[in-house]
Amino acid sequence: MSEPLTQRSDKNEENDENGENEENIEYRVAHLRDRLAAEELGELGVRAEVRAGAVVVTGTVPSTQCRETVLRTVREELAGLAVHTDVVVAETATPDHAEELP
């Protein structure tokens, strides 16, 4: 499920139309990747990339707390940009029945 985290401001839209902000967006996405990998998260299962003028953040994390931390970090790093997230929590519960194989 994709959820927008922030809305674009008129100023950012103008910069994108002029093309002067694209390099800045790539730099900010790279910095986000570094933070996700290096900080207390150490989260390498999350990807961030620019698609059609918006940043898309996808991946799987081990817990709800980790998901909230990832989303907070994304909001901090990419404030003012159009961001869509699809970060899900991994199912870690023990199965309630045996898997049936054909």
PDB file of C-alpha atoms in Angstrom:
ATOM      1  CA  MET A   1       0.000   0.000   0.000  1.00  0.00           C
ATOM      2  CA  SER A   2       1.427   3.335  -0.985  1.00  0.00           C
ATOM      3  CA  GLU A   3       0.963   6.358   1.197  1.00  0.00           C
ATOM      4  CA  PRO A   4       2.086   9.896   0.437  1.00  0.00           C
ATOM      5  CA  LEU A   5       4.183  11.364   3.239  1.00  0.00           C
ATOM      6  CA  THR A   6       4.463  14.963   2.105  1.00  0.00           C
ATOM      7  CA  GLN A   7       2.979  17.266  -0.456  1.00  0.00           C
ATOM      8  CA  ARG A   8       5.021  19.323  -2.850  1.00  0.00           C
ATOM      9  CA  SER A   9       5.166  23.039  -2.373  1.00  0.00           C
ATOM     10  CA  ASP A  10       4.676  25.448  -5.268  1.00  0.00           C
ATOM     11  CA  LYS A  11       8.328  26.433  -4.985  1.00  0.00           C
ATOM     12  CA  ASN A  12       9.515  22.825  -5.464  1.00  0.00           C
ATOM     13  CA  GLU A  13       7.213  22.366  -8.446  1.00  0.00           C
ATOM     14  CA  GLU A  14       8.698  25.458 -10.078  1.00  0.00           C
ATOM     15  CA  ASN A  15      12.233  24.176  -9.476  1.00  0.00           C
ATOM     16  CA  ASP A  16      11.361  20.771 -10.960  1.00  0.00           C
ATOM     17  CA  GLU A  17       9.867  22.377 -14.069  1.00  0.00           C
ATOM     18  CA  ASN A  18      13.132  24.257 -14.573  1.00  0.00           C
ATOM     19  CA  GLY A  19      15.131  21.063 -14.015  1.00  0.00           C
ATOM     20  CA  GLU A  20      17.431  22.701 -11.482  1.00  0.00           C
ATOM     21  CA  ASN A  21      16.221  20.632  -8.536  1.00  0.00           C
ATOM     22  CA  GLU A  22      16.707  17.095  -9.939  1.00  0.00           C
ATOM     23  CA  GLU A  23      20.340  16.825  -8.867  1.00  0.00           C
ATOM     24  CA  ASN A  24      19.396  18.054  -5.400  1.00  0.00           C
ATOM     25  CA  ILE A  25      16.672  15.381  -5.161  1.00  0.00           C
ATOM     26  CA  GLU A  26      19.159  12.637  -6.098  1.00  0.00           C
ATOM     27  CA  TYR A  27      21.582  13.959  -3.467  1.00  0.00           C
ATOM     28  CA  ARG A  28      18.857  13.945  -0.803  1.00  0.00           C
ATOM     29  CA  VAL A  29      17.797  10.391  -1.730  1.00  0.00           C
ATOM     30  CA  ALA A  30      21.440   9.238  -1.523  1.00  0.00           C
ATOM     31  CA  HIS A  31      21.749  10.857   1.896  1.00  0.00           C
ATOM     32  CA  LEU A  32      18.550   9.079   3.004  1.00  0.00           C
ATOM     33  CA  ARG A  33      20.011   5.737   1.867  1.00  0.00           C
ATOM     34  CA  ASP A  34      23.160   6.440   3.875  1.00  0.00           C
ATOM     35  CA  ARG A  35      21.165   7.273   6.996  1.00  0.00           C
ATOM     36  CA  LEU A  36      18.999   4.171   6.705  1.00  0.00           C
ATOM     37  CA  ALA A  37      22.084   1.949   6.375  1.00  0.00           C
ATOM     38  CA  ALA A  38      24.364   3.645   8.902  1.00  0.00           C
ATOM     39  CA  GLU A  39      22.266   4.816  11.833  1.00  0.00           C
ATOM     40  CA  GLU A  40      20.726   2.713  14.582  1.00  0.00           C
ATOM     41  CA  LEU A  41      18.440   1.174  11.975  1.00  0.00           C
ATOM     42  CA  GLY A  42      21.091  -0.517   9.885  1.00  0.00           C
ATOM     43  CA  GLU A  43      18.161  -1.086   7.534  1.00  0.00           C
ATOM     44  CA  LEU A  44      19.304  -2.417   4.176  1.00  0.00           C
ATOM     45  CA  GLY A  45      15.929  -3.896   3.182  1.00  0.00           C
ATOM     46  CA  VAL A  46      14.502  -0.490   2.251  1.00  0.00           C
ATOM     47  CA  ARG A  47      14.976   1.080  -1.179  1.00  0.00           C
ATOM     48  CA  ALA A  48      14.519   4.714  -2.158  1.00  0.00           C
ATOM     49  CA  GLU A  49      14.470   5.877  -5.761  1.00  0.00           C
ATOM     50  CA  VAL A  50      13.156   8.712  -7.883  1.00  0.00           C
ATOM     51  CA  ARG A  51      10.332   7.758 -10.250  1.00  0.00           C
ATOM     52  CA  ALA A  52       8.295  10.177 -12.364  1.00  0.00           C
ATOM     53  CA  GLY A  53       9.238  13.186 -10.267  1.00  0.00           C
ATOM     54  CA  ALA A  54       8.438  11.579  -6.896  1.00  0.00           C
ATOM     55  CA  VAL A  55      10.527   9.608  -4.435  1.00  0.00           C
ATOM     56  CA  VAL A  56       9.334   6.032  -3.899  1.00  0.00           C
ATOM     57  CA  VAL A  57      10.409   4.242  -0.706  1.00  0.00           C
ATOM     58  CA  THR A  58       9.764   0.480  -0.608  1.00  0.00           C
ATOM     59  CA  GLY A  59      10.854  -2.498   1.439  1.00  0.00           C
ATOM     60  CA  THR A  60      10.257  -4.837   4.339  1.00  0.00           C
ATOM     61  CA  VAL A  61      11.248  -4.186   7.957  1.00  0.00           C
ATOM     62  CA  PRO A  62      11.230  -6.510  10.980  1.00  0.00           C
ATOM     63  CA  SER A  63       8.911  -4.536  13.277  1.00  0.00           C
ATOM     64  CA  THR A  64       6.316  -1.788  13.501  1.00  0.00           C
ATOM     65  CA  GLN A  65       8.753   0.317  15.533  1.00  0.00           C
ATOM     66  CA  CYS A  66      11.366  -0.029  12.799  1.00  0.00           C
ATOM     67  CA  ARG A  67       8.771   0.978  10.177  1.00  0.00           C
ATOM     68  CA  GLU A  68       7.891   4.105  12.159  1.00  0.00           C
ATOM     69  CA  THR A  69      11.582   4.986  12.492  1.00  0.00           C
ATOM     70  CA  VAL A  70      12.100   4.543   8.745  1.00  0.00           C
ATOM     71  CA  LEU A  71       9.081   6.736   7.948  1.00  0.00           C
ATOM     72  CA  ARG A  72      10.254   9.426  10.393  1.00  0.00           C
ATOM     73  CA  THR A  73      13.717   9.403   8.805  1.00  0.00           C
ATOM     74  CA  VAL A  74      12.167   9.668   5.330  1.00  0.00           C
ATOM     75  CA  ARG A  75      10.061  12.661   6.432  1.00  0.00           C
ATOM     76  CA  GLU A  76      13.140  14.382   7.903  1.00  0.00           C
ATOM     77  CA  GLU A  77      15.361  13.837   4.869  1.00  0.00           C
ATOM     78  CA  LEU A  78      12.829  14.438   2.109  1.00  0.00           C
ATOM     79  CA  ALA A  79      10.684  17.222   3.571  1.00  0.00           C
ATOM     80  CA  GLY A  80       8.996  19.221   0.822  1.00  0.00           C
ATOM     81  CA  LEU A  81       9.248  16.474  -1.815  1.00  0.00           C
ATOM     82  CA  ALA A  82       6.513  14.223  -3.161  1.00  0.00           C
ATOM     83  CA  VAL A  83       7.123  10.891  -1.412  1.00  0.00           C
ATOM     84  CA  HIS A  84       5.223   7.605  -1.683  1.00  0.00           C
ATOM     85  CA  THR A  85       5.971   4.762   0.717  1.00  0.00           C
ATOM     86  CA  ASP A  86       5.319   1.054   0.637  1.00  0.00           C
ATOM     87  CA  VAL A  87       7.217  -0.161   3.689  1.00  0.00           C
ATOM     88  CA  VAL A  88       5.712  -3.288   5.229  1.00  0.00           C
ATOM     89  CA  VAL A  89       6.394  -5.243   8.415  1.00  0.00           C
ATOM     90  CA  ALA A  90       7.622  -8.811   7.893  1.00  0.00           C
ATOM     91  CA  GLU A  91       5.345 -11.584   9.112  1.00  0.00           C
ATOM     92  CA  THR A  92       7.311 -13.229  11.925  1.00  0.00           C
ATOM     93  CA  ALA A  93       4.585 -15.197  13.694  1.00  0.00           C
ATOM     94  CA  THR A  94       4.866 -18.958  13.918  1.00  0.00           C
ATOM     95  CA  PRO A  95       2.581 -20.644  11.387  1.00  0.00           C
ATOM     96  CA  ASP A  96      -0.588 -22.088  12.902  1.00  0.00           C
ATOM     97  CA  HIS A  97      -0.611 -25.091  10.523  1.00  0.00           C
ATOM     98  CA  ALA A  98       1.804 -27.179   8.492  1.00  0.00           C
ATOM     99  CA  GLU A  99       2.520 -26.156   4.931  1.00  0.00           C
ATOM    100  CA  GLU A 100       0.939 -28.521   2.425  1.00  0.00           C
ATOM    101  CA  LEU A 101       3.089 -29.259  -0.580  1.00  0.00           C
ATOM    102  CA  PRO A 102       1.720 -30.806  -3.800  1.00  0.00           C
TER     103      PRO A 102
END
